[in-house]
Coordinates of C-alpha atoms and ligand atoms in Angstrom, one line a residue:
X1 CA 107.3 112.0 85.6
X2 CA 107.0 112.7 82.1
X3 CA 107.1 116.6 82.1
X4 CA 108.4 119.4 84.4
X5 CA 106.1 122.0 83.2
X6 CA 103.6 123.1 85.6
X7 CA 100.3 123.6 84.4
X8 CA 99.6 127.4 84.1
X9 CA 95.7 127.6 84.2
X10 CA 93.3 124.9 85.6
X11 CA 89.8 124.8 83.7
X12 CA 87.4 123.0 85.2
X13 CA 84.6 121.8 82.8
X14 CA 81.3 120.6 85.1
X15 CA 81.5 123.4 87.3
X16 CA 78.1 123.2 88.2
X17 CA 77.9 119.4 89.0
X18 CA 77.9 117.0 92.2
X19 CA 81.9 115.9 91.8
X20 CA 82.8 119.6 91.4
X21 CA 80.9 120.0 94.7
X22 CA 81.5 116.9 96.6
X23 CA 85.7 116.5 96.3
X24 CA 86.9 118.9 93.7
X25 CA 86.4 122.0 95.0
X26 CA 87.6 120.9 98.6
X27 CA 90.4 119.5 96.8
X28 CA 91.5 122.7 95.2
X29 CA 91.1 124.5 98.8
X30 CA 93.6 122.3 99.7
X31 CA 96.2 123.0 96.9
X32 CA 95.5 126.5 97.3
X33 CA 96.8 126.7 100.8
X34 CA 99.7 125.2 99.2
X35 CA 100.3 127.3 96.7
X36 CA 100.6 124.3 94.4
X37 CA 97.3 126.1 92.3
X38 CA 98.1 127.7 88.9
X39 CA 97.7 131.6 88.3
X40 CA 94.7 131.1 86.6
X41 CA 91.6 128.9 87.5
X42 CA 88.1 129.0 85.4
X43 CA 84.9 126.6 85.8
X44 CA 82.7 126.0 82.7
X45 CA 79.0 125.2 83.3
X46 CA 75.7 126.1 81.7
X47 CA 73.2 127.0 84.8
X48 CA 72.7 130.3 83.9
X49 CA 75.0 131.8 86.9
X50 CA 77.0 135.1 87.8
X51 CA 80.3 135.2 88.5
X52 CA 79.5 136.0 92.0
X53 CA 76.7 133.1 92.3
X54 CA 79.4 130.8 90.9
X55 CA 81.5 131.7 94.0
X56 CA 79.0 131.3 96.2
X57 CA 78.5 127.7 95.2
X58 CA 82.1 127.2 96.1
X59 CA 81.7 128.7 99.2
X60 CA 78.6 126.7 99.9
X61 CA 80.9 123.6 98.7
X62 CA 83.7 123.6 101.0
X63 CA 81.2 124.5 104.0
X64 CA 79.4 121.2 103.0
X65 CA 82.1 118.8 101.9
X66 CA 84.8 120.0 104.6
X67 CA 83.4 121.9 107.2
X68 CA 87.0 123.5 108.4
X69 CA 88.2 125.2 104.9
X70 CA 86.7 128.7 105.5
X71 CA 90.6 130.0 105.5
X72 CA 91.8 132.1 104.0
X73 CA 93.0 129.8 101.3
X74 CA 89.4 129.2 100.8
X75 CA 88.3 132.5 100.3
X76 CA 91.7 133.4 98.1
X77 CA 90.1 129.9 95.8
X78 CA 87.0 131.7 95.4
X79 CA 87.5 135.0 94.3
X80 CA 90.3 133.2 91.7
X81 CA 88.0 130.8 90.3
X82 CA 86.5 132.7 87.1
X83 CA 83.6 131.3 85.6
X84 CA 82.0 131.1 81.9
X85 CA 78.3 129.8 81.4
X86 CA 77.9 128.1 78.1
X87 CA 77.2 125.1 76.4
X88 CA 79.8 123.0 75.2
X89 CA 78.0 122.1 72.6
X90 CA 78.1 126.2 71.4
X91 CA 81.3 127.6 69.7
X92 CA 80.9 130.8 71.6
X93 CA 81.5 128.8 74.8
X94 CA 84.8 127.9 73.5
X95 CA 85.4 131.7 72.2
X96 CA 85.1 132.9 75.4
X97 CA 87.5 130.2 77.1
X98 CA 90.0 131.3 74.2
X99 CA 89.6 134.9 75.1
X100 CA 90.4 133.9 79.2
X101 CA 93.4 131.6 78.0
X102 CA 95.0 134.2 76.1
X103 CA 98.4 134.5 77.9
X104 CA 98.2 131.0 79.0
X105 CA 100.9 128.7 78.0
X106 CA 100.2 125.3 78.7
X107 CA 96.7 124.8 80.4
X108 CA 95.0 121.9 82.4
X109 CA 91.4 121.1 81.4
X110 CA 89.5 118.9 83.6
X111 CA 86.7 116.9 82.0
X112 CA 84.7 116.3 85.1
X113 CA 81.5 116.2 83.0
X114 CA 79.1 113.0 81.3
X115 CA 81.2 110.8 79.3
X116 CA 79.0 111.2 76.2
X117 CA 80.0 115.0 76.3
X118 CA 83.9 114.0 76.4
X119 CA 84.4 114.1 72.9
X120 CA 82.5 117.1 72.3
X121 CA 85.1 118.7 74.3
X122 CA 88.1 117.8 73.4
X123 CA 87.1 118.4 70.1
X124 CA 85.9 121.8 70.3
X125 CA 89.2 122.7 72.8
X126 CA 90.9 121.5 69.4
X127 CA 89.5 123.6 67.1
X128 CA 90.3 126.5 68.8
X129 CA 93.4 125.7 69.0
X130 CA 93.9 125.4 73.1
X131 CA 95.4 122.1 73.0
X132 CA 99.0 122.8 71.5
X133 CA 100.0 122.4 75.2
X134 CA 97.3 121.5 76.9
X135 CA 96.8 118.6 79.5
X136 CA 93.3 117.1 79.5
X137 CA 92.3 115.1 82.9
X138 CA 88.7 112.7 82.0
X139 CA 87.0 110.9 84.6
X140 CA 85.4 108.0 85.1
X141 CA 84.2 105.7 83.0
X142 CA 86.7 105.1 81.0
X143 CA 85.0 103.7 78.2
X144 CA 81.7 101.3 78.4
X145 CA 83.8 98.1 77.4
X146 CA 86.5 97.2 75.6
X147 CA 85.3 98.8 72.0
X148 CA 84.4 102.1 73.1
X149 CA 87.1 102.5 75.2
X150 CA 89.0 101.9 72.3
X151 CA 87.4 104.3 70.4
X152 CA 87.5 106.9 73.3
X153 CA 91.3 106.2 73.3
X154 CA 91.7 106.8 69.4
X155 CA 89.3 110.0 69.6
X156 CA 91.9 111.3 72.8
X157 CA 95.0 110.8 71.1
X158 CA 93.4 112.9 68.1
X159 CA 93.6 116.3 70.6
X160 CA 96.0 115.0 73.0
X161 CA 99.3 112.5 73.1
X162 CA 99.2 109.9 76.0
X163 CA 102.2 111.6 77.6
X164 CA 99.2 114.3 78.1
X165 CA 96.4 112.5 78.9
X166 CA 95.0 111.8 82.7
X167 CA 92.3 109.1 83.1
X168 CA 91.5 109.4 86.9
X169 CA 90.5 106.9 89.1
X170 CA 90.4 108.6 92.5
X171 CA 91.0 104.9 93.7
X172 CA 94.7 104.8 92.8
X173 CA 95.6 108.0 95.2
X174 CA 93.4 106.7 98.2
X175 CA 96.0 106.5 101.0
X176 CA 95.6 102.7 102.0
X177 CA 96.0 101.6 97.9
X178 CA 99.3 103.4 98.1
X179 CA 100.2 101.7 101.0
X180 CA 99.7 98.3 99.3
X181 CA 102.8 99.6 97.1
X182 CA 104.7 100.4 99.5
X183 CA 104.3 97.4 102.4
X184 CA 104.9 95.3 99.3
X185 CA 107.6 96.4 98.0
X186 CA 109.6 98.2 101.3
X187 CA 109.7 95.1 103.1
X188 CA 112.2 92.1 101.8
X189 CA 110.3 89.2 103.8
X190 CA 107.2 89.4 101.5
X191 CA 108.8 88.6 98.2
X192 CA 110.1 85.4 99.0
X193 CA 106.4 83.5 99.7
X194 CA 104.7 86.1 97.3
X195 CA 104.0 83.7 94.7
X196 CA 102.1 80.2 93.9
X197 CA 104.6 78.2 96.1
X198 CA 103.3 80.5 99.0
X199 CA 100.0 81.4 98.2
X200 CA 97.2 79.4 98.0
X201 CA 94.3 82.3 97.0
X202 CA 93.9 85.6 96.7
X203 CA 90.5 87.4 97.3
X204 CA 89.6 91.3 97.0
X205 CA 86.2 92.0 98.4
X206 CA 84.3 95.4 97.9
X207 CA 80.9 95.3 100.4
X208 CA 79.1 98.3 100.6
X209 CA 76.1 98.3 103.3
X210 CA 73.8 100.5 101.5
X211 CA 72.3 100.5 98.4
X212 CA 71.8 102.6 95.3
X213 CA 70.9 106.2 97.2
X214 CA 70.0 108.4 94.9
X215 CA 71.9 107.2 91.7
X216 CA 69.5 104.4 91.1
X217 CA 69.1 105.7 87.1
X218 CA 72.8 105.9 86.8
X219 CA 73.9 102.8 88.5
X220 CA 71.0 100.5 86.3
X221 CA 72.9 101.8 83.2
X222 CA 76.1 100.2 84.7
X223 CA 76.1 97.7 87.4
X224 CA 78.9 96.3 89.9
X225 CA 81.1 95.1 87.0
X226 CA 81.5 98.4 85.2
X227 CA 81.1 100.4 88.3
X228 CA 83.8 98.5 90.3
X229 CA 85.2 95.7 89.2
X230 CA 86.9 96.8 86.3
X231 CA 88.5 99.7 87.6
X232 CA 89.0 99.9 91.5
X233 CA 88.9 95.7 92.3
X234 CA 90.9 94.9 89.3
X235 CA 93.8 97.8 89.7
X236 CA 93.7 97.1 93.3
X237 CA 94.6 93.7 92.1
X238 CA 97.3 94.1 89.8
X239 CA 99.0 96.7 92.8
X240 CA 99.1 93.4 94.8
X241 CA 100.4 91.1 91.9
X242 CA 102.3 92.8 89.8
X243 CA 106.7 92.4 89.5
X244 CA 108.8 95.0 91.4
X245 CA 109.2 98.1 89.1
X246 CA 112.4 99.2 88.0
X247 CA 112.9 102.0 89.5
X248 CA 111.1 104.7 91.2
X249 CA 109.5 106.1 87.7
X250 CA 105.8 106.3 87.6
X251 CA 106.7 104.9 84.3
X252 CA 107.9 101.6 85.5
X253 CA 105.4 101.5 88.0
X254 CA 102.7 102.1 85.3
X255 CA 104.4 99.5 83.3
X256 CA 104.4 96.5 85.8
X257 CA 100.9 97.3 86.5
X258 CA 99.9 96.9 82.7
X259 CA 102.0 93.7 81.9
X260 CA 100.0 92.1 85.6
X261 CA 96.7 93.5 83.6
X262 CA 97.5 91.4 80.6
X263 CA 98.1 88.6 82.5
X264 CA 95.2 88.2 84.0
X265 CA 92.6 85.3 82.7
X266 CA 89.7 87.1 81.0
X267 CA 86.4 85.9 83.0
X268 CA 84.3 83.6 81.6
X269 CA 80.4 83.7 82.5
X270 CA 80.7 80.2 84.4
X271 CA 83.2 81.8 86.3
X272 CA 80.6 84.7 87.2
X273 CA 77.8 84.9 90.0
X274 CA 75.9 88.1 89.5
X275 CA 72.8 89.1 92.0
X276 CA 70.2 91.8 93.3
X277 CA 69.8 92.9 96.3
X278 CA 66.0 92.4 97.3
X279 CA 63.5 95.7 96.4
X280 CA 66.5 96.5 93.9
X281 CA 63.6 96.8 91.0
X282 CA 61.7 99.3 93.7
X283 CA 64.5 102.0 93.4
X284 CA 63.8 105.2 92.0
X285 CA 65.2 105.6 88.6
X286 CA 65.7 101.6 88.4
X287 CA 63.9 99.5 85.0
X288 CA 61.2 97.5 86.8
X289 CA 62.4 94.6 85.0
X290 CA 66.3 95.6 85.2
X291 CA 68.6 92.4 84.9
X292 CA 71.9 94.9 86.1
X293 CA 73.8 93.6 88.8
X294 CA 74.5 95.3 92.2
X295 CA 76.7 92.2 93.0
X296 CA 79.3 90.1 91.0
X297 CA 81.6 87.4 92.2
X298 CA 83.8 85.9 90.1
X299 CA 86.9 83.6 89.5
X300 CA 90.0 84.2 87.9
X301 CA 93.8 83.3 87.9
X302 CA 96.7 85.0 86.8
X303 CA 98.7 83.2 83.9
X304 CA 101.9 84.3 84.8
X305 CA 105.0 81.9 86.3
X306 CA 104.6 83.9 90.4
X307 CA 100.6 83.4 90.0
X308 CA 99.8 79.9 87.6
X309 CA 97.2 77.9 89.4
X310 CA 96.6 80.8 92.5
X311 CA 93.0 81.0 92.5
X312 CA 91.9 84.8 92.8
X313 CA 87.9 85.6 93.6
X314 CA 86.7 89.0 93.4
X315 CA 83.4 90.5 94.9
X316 CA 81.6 93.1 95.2
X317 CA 77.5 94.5 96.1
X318 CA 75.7 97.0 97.5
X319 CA 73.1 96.3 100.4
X320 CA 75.3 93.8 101.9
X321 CA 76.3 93.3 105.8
X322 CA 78.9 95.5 106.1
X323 CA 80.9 98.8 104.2
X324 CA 84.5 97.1 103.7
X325 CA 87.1 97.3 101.1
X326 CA 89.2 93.9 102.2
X327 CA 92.1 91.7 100.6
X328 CA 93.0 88.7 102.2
X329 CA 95.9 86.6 100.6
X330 CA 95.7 83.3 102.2
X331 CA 98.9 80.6 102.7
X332 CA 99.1 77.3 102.2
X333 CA 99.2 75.4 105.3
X334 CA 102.3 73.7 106.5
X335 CA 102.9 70.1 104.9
X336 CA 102.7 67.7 108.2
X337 CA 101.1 68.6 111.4
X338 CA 103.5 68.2 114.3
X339 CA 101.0 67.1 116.7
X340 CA 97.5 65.2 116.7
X341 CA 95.7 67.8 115.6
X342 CA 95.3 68.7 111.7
X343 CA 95.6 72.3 110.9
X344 CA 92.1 73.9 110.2
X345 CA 92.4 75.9 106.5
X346 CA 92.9 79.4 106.2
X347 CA 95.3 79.8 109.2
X348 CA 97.9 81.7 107.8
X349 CA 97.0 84.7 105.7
X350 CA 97.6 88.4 105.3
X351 CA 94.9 90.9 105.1
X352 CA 94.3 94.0 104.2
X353 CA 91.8 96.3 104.4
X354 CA 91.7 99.5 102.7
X355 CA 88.5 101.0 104.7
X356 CA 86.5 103.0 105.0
X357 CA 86.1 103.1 108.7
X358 CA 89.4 102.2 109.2
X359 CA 92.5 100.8 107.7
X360 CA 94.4 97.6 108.6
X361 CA 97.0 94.8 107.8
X362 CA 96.5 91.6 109.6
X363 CA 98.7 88.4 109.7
X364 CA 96.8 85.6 110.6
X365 CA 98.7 82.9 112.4
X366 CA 98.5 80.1 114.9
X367 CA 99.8 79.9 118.0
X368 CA 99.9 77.0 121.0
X369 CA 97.0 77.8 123.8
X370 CA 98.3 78.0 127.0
X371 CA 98.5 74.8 129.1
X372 CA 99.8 71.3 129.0
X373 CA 98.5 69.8 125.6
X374 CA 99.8 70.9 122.2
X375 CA 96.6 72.1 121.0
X376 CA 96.6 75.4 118.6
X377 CA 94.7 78.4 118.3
X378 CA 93.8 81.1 115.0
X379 CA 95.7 84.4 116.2
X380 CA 96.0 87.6 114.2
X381 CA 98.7 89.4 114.3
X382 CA 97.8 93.4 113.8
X383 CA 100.7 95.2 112.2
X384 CA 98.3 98.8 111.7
X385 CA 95.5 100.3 112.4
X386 CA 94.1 103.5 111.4
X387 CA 90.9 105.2 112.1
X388 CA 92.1 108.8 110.9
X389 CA 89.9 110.2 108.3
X390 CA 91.6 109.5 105.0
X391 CA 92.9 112.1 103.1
X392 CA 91.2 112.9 100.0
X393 CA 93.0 111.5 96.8
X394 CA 91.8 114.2 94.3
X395 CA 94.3 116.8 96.1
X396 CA 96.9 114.6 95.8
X397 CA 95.8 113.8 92.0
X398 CA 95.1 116.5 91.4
X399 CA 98.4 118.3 92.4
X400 CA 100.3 115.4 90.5
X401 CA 98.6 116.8 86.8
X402 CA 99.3 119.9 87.5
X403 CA 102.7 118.9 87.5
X404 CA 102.3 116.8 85.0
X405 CA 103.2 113.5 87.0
X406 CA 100.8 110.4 85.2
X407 CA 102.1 107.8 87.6
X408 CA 98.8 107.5 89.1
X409 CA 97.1 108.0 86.8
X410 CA 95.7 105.0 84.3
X411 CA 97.2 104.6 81.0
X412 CA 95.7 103.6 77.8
X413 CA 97.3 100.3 77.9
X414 CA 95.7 99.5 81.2
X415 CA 92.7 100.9 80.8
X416 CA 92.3 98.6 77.7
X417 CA 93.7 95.5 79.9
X418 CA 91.1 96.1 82.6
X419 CA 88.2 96.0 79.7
X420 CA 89.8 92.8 78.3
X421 CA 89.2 90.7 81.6
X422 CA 85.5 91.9 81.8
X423 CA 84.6 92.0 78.2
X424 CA 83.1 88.4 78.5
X425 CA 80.7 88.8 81.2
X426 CA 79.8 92.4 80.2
X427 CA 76.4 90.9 78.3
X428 CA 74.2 90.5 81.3
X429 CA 72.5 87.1 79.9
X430 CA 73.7 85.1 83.0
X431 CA 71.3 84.9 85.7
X432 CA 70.8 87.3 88.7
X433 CA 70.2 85.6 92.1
X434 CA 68.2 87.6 94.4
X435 CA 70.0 87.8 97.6
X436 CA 68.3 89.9 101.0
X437 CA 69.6 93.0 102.1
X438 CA 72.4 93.1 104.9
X439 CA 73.4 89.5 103.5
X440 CA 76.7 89.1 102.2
X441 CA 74.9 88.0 98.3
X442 CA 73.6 85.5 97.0
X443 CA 74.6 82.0 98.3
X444 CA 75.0 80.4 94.4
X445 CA 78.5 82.4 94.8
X446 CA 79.1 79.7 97.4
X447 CA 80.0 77.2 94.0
X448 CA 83.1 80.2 93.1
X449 CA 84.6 79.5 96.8
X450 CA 85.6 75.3 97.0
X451 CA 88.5 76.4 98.5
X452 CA 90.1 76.1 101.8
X453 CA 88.7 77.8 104.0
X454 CA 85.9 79.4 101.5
X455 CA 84.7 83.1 101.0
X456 CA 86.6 85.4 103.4
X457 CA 84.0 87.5 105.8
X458 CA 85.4 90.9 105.9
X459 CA 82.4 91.6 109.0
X460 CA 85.2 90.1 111.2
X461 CA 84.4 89.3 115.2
X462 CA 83.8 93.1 116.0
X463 CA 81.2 93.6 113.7
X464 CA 78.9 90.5 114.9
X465 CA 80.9 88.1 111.8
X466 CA 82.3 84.5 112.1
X467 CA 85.4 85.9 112.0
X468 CA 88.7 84.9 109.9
X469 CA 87.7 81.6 108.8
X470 CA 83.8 81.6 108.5
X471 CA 81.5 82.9 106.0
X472 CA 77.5 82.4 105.7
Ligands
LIG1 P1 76.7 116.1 87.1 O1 75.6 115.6 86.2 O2 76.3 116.4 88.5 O3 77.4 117.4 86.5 C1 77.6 117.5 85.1 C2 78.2 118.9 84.8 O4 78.4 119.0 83.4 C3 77.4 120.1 85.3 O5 78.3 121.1 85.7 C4 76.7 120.5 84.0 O6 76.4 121.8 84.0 C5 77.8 120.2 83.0 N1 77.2 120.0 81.7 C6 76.5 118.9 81.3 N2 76.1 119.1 80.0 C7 76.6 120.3 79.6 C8 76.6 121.1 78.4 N3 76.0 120.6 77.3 N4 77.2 122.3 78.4 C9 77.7 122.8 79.5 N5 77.8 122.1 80.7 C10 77.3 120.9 80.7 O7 77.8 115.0 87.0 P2 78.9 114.6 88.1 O8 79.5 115.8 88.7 O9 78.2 113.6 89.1 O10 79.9 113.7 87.3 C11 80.8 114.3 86.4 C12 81.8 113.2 86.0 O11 82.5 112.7 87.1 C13 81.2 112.0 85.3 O12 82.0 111.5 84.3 C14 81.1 111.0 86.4 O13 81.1 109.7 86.0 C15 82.4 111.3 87.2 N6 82.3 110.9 88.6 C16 81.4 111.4 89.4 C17 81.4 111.0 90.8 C18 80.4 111.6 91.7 O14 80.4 111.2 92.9 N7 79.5 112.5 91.3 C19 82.3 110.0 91.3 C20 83.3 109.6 90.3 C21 83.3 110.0 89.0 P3 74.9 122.4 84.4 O15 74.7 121.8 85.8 O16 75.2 123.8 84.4 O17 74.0 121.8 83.4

């Protein structure tokens, strides 16, 4: 926690857009009912609205994205919220926020607008003077590789200091991610085997069973790489690699998860699959001849003394056989079989899935069948299971920047890491392998997998898979 102060005012720039109406305004529902909202609350947009049509789109909003917030605390959000139309590329958008902010001490501004408009923003909130105090939340993307991310940084710092800045991945406050933390590092027996004595390879898979929807025009400007891998997949990684912080500061937290970034190999093409799904080129909004990727496997290892020589695949796409977020950290098998038969690869593993149907932690074992012989069976052992909704991370993010807590929040530092491992393969000159929809890719990503035991199948037995050990 770098700062006690709360937040006095909440500005929310890209009033008017799909995130405000999707999670943020839900979000802020939320916080409302818990009082956790600052006096003053003000959305920026330029669609020509009232006040009062402005409210109604909340209203609208938290009927469509969470069907029981007509509370009170609902209605209390909506007739606080203010709103200013303007352009933020117009001075008198910015004269008018002044004129609102005028017994407001240390604001929160919310960039939840187009990156390209990010500087724009923070510029003009500068020249008027609104960011002596301020704290500036940006969303994703962070950047569109390593240089402009650097230059984003630099352009930042000019308005804000770090200690001040929120880059938000609403990945790092899902629920399950935080419970990667915590099963890691609450429970003594994992340390021990939690290294490259132990663990043979690590795999993070991110299979989505639709396609592009209605983002085709968006997503063909940044692929599974940009979209995915380099945030979500590779934070998610460091949370499962990184050194025990500290202590319980969001600072040391933040810390072990940058020094884990560092350390990871930066990918080299030959070390990259990427594919398509089929009637990809067909979408709306999509290049007919687009060579962007909605699936990349690739190879990496961690350079580090707990990780040298660990294998670690990552993989992600769209249109593939089933929605599942899955990690599965196998164990090498035991050195000498006590009886006949040789143990099969793969046996021993933990997994864990972070959704979205439902969220899990398996340990995969084996275990004597019953009878006379000594002949073994794959078991898994399953320590949770949770098929509650999840609760939506942008309350609890959102909550945290209010009061000025960055620890989930991505620093500069990491951020920069992230970009460093992807830089390589962020050309789009290797080849993209067609691959049919409801497949799990293209089968060239076979070549990334000579391991034991192969690709992991997240589809598992109850969703018509091979199960633990198979993958086609
Ligand atoms: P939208 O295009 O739906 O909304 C953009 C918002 O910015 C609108 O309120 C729009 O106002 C406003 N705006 C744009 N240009 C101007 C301008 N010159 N002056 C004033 N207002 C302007 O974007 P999203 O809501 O989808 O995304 C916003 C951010 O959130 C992006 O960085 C995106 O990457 C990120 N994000 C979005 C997610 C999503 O699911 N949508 C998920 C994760 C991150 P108006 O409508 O009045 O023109």
């Amino acid at each position: 926690m770098t700062g006690i102060e709360l937040s006095d005012a909440f500005v929310l720039f890209g009033a008017s857009g799909d995130l405000a109406a999707k999670k943020i305004f839900s979000a802020l529902a939320r916080l409302e009912s818990s009082e956790s909202l600052p006096p003053k609350l003000i959305g920026i947009a330029k669609s020509g609205w009232s006040q009062d049509q402005f409210r109604q789109r909340i209203q609208e909003s938290l009927k469509a994205s969470s069907p029981g917030t007509g509370s009170p605390a609902a209605e209390s959000l909506c007739r606080r919220f203010d709103y200013i139309d303007g352009d933020y590329r117009d001075a008198e958008t910015f004269h008018a926020l002044a004129d609102h902010l005028q017994n407001v001490r240390a604001p929160l501004f919310y960039l939840a607008i187009p990156p390209s408009l990010f500087g724009t923003v923070a510029d003009a909130l500068h020249q008027h003077k609104l960011t002596r105090r301020a704290r500036l939340i940006v969303e994703k993307p962070f950047g569109h590789d390593l240089q402009s991310a650097i230059a984003l940084n630099r352009l930042l710092h000019s308005v804000v200091p770090e200690e001040r800045l929120f880059r938000i991945d609403h990945y790092l406050g899902k629920d399950p991610v935080l419970n990667l933390i915590y099963f890691r590092f609450a429970n003594s027996f994992l340390e021990p085997i939690w290294n490259n004595h132990y663990v043979e390879s690590i795999q993070v898979t991110m299979s989505e069973n639709f396609g592009v929807t209605d983002r085709g025009a968006f997503y063909d400007e940044v692929g599974t790489i940009r979209d995915v891998v380099q945030n979500h997949l590779l934070h998610t990684l460091s949370i499962l690699t990184m050194d025990p912080p500290i202590n319980a500061s969001a600072e040391s937290n933040r810390d072990e998860k940058t020094k884990i970034l560092k350390a990871i190999l930066p990918i080299s093409p030959t070390s990259l699959i990427r594919g398509q799904y089929a009637g990809y080129l067909k979408e709306p909004g999509v290049h007919p001849h687009s060579s962007t990727e909605t699936y990349a496997a690739l190879r990496t290892t961690i350079e580090t003394w707990r990780w040298s020589g660990v294998p670690i695949l990552i993989r992600a796409g769209k249109n593939l056989r089933v929605s599942a977020t899955e990690i599965l950290v196998r164990f090498k098998h035991p050195p000498v079989s006590i009886t006949s038969e040789p143990f099969p690869p793969g046996s021993n593993y933990l997994r864990f899935r972070l959704g979205p149907d439902r969220v899990e932690i398996g340990l995969g074992a084996r275990a004597k069948r019953p009878g006379p012989a000594m002949v073994g069976q794959p078991l898994e052992l399953l320590v949770m299971r949770n098929q509650r909704n999840e609760e939506d991370p942008y309350e609890l993010l959102l909550g945290d920047a209010i009061r000025g807590d960055q620890g989930l929040f991505t620093s500069q530092e990491a951020v920069e890491a992230a970009w460093q491992i992807v830089d390589p393969i962020l050309n789009q000159t290797t080849p993209v392998y067609e691959y049919p929809v409801g497949s799990m890719g293209p089968h060239e990503a076979d070549s990334l997998a000579d391991l034991p035991g192969g690709w992991h199948d997240p589809c598992g037995k109850e969703n018509g898979g091979p199960g633990p050990k198979g993958f086609s």
